[in-house]
């Protein structure tokens, strides 16, 4: 996680820090016919550049490759990436005692909320900032921990309703050791929109995955990033691989959005992200 | 390598010798302020106001902090006058009883441990009786809540030529529009930083990242009631300024000195972190402008009326002169018989807006140029042709009455820019493309403009600048000037000018550190004046120095080798001990200005330019992406083509940020998005190829013909980009910047 930033901003002041970088068992990427096992300390650059991951799980490789800058990707780990705290500027500024810091107000509700959630935003309007979480959720990954053992990624991220102070289901002291992605033969794709072309968090990201059968996408799902307090999964089931059907699905998927005063624009971006990521899967069928 | 359209006939001028400071910067050995180590240094922190307007009821220090280890300063500890000496004497160094904007300094803390100092800031509690705040231009002008003078207006200007009112009724077409330009953060890479050592016995010495050591010097004297020679200000290697280090450094310099004074003369360092720097320091003035223009149906500009209002913030600082430059650039490079310009800068309870590259000119050039694009669309005349029909030529009178003595060459610049950008082909192709494509819309547009170099009006006369040269012990020459190197290459270009005039190698010219105890006051490093005005002072000093050496018999009058020069210098120093030669500013002949009527020669020299912006908009995400940019300008002689082109490219990139990305989110008058993750600055991945072309029309009163160019590239990109957006959207004008994707979405839905 991005602990140093939080310490610099006086959000966290831990009395003691444990260096995990010396634990070799947390490193490395192994890919075989059953799937990919990725150490929590694998860097985003290693993941982005891994030829087997790029072939079998392109959504993940693309997501890792879009994060931050080359310099950051060389040191940032996937374990840290999925455990990033919110980028919400009220959370990041010590002078705002927001809900996530134990306060009683979400300042974003009536404040500067152009980057905030358009789904699941009635209590706290943070968005989950991780690129790779979006891809991992689309790929039905499993989080392995030293502690409870395995947590399916669908249960890993928790909403503010479930626990306002945390974003993951990890227990106190529980450590992510590996991520496992099962090989299912699903095709996948990832894309994101951001305000500038480099060194930026996504305004909206999308990872899409589906199995192919003729002109049909089976078990199609899209996970949106930066639109809700958790990576936001939309299951579309079986869907015809035509532009019209995919666009209809995209329109349908954002119908329930509840944008705030300054982020209606994100609904349009979400719709476009769904369309383009699904079309990319469909294009692969032709 | 930029394209310079003459062949320089000089040995150094027009060439690209290595920058004087580049080796230290590239190898990392350059010492910026925070790299300087001082024995026993304390770290200073500023406790700032958290209301936009209020009376301070109580300042309390939370228990549990070892306050006895801290040096604490409030307004009461100030030995002299609690006022920043600038244009007006209204801004205190520390709020005393009343705060007039958010983030205003109230209490200063210093501690040997930086972390302790940082934590303690939150343990100082200031209670306020909140007062009603003025947060917008409209609220300021509405009356009711008056906090400055009789009407909240810092300054007004009125320029009148002819009588536009008589023209409206009889013109074929009258077009009106309202425009808005937002604030912008300078975002120098190195934040504000100073170190001070101050005591009643030793006087005050300040080291700092700054543009204008003598501004800081002037500001510190009354703060401590000290004479000139007891205050010393020393420039340290400065990582960018863009105007943000013109007037502002006086505040942290005063703060560090006050802490040091109270701490018995221990050094005190104040370095803002990025968040504090963005939250508390100056930004570009926001500006609202109404433009009304009358045309014949074939596009002759008959009358022009511009009414602009800038938000000045809570103290006058430089607003009156920013407004002045804005006023004098509001009418553009066009011939028009009937012009009225009315401008004002108003008080609000925002942190003061301040100097920023362009200094008010970009704010008034934007509405005029975009308005001309709008007019061209409405008149059914191509935008370049509408400009061409109205261009200012030699002998024409500007709105100020200034008669153009030179041919501006603007039409040639325009054709060159259109040619290089393939403007005519693109306008045709893009219209075709936009008819058939729904997903991507393309736009291309141009802007024409000028930028006046040097201080406005009589400003240079009042500055009375002085610069000099001295011989060094080893027979070289050292520049004595207060003008700072802030990334713009001034040490290098000045050295080229001196080397050229003295006919010695560039390597034989050194630059003294701008230190008020060592160098004369050659004026501030601002206003595109450093190369043109101070460069000319140095050229004259070089000429005089050579003459002294020749007259003394040390140097032959008919040419010399470098070693002959060294030998002559050695001979002279042996005989006379030292040689320092100074020259003082003299206004060019035939240049006069009347401050009362705002008529005359507003600027002795103008740089002229035509810029073309090319972009496309993704109609699903509404993001505008720059594709190409052509910048053609006439800036007099180009002293160092690589540095000059770098200035243009950097300015264009900064202006792209202002036009398309940089959105200062204000709440209670102060910036909310004080982080680089939410104040979005374009990266090199967002900026297009920026293609730079210079024409040279040597200016007789500039060194070897040079004019100023540092601010010029900030002026033209925004209106060209906004017009290109309008082109892409089918002549739909978005009259405000920044044009964010959501702005485009709002405009078309």
Coordinates of C-alpha atoms in Angstrom, one line a residue, chain A residues 10 87 89-90 92-96 111-112 114-115 193-201 203 262 264-265 268-269 272 276, chain B residues 122 275 439 618-623 625 661 663 665-666 672-673 675-681 683 685-686 740-742 745:
Chain A
X10 CA 0.0 12.9 8.4
X87 CA -7.1 9.0 -3.5
X89 CA -8.4 14.6 -1.6
X90 CA -10.5 15.0 1.6
X92 CA -5.6 12.8 1.9
X93 CA -5.7 16.1 3.7
X94 CA -5.3 15.8 7.4
X95 CA -7.5 18.8 8.1
X96 CA -10.6 17.0 6.9
X111 CA -17.5 19.3 -2.2
X112 CA -15.1 18.8 -5.0
X114 CA -15.4 15.3 -9.9
X115 CA -13.2 12.3 -9.2
X193 CA -9.4 7.1 -19.4
X194 CA -7.4 9.7 -17.6
X195 CA -6.9 13.4 -17.7
X196 CA -3.4 13.2 -19.1
X197 CA -1.6 10.5 -21.0
X198 CA 1.0 9.7 -18.4
X199 CA 1.5 9.7 -14.7
X200 CA -2.1 9.9 -13.8
X201 CA -4.8 7.8 -12.1
X203 CA -10.8 8.7 -14.3
X262 CA -19.5 17.4 -10.4
X264 CA -21.8 13.4 -14.4
X265 CA -19.1 13.3 -16.9
X268 CA -20.4 9.0 -20.1
X269 CA -16.8 7.8 -19.6
X272 CA -17.6 4.5 -23.3
X276 CA -14.8 0.0 -26.1
Chain B
X122 CA -1.5 21.8 13.9
X275 CA 0.9 21.5 -0.9
X439 CA -16.3 9.7 -33.2
X618 CA -12.8 12.2 -28.9
X619 CA -16.6 12.6 -29.0
X620 CA -17.2 9.8 -26.6
X621 CA -14.8 11.0 -23.9
X622 CA -14.7 14.7 -24.9
X623 CA -11.0 14.8 -24.4
X625 CA -5.7 16.1 -27.6
X661 CA -5.9 21.0 -18.2
X663 CA -8.3 23.9 -13.2
X665 CA -10.7 24.5 -7.7
X666 CA -11.5 27.3 -5.4
X672 CA -8.5 23.0 -2.9
X673 CA -6.6 20.8 -5.3
X675 CA -1.6 18.3 -5.2
X676 CA 0.0 17.3 -8.5
X677 CA -2.4 14.4 -8.6
X678 CA -5.5 16.6 -8.8
X679 CA -4.1 19.8 -10.3
X680 CA -3.6 18.4 -13.7
X681 CA -0.5 19.5 -15.6
X683 CA 3.0 15.9 -19.5
X685 CA 2.8 12.8 -23.6
X686 CA 0.0 15.4 -23.8
X740 CA -11.9 20.4 -19.7
X741 CA -13.6 17.3 -21.2
X742 CA -16.6 18.0 -18.9
X745 CA -19.7 17.7 -22.6

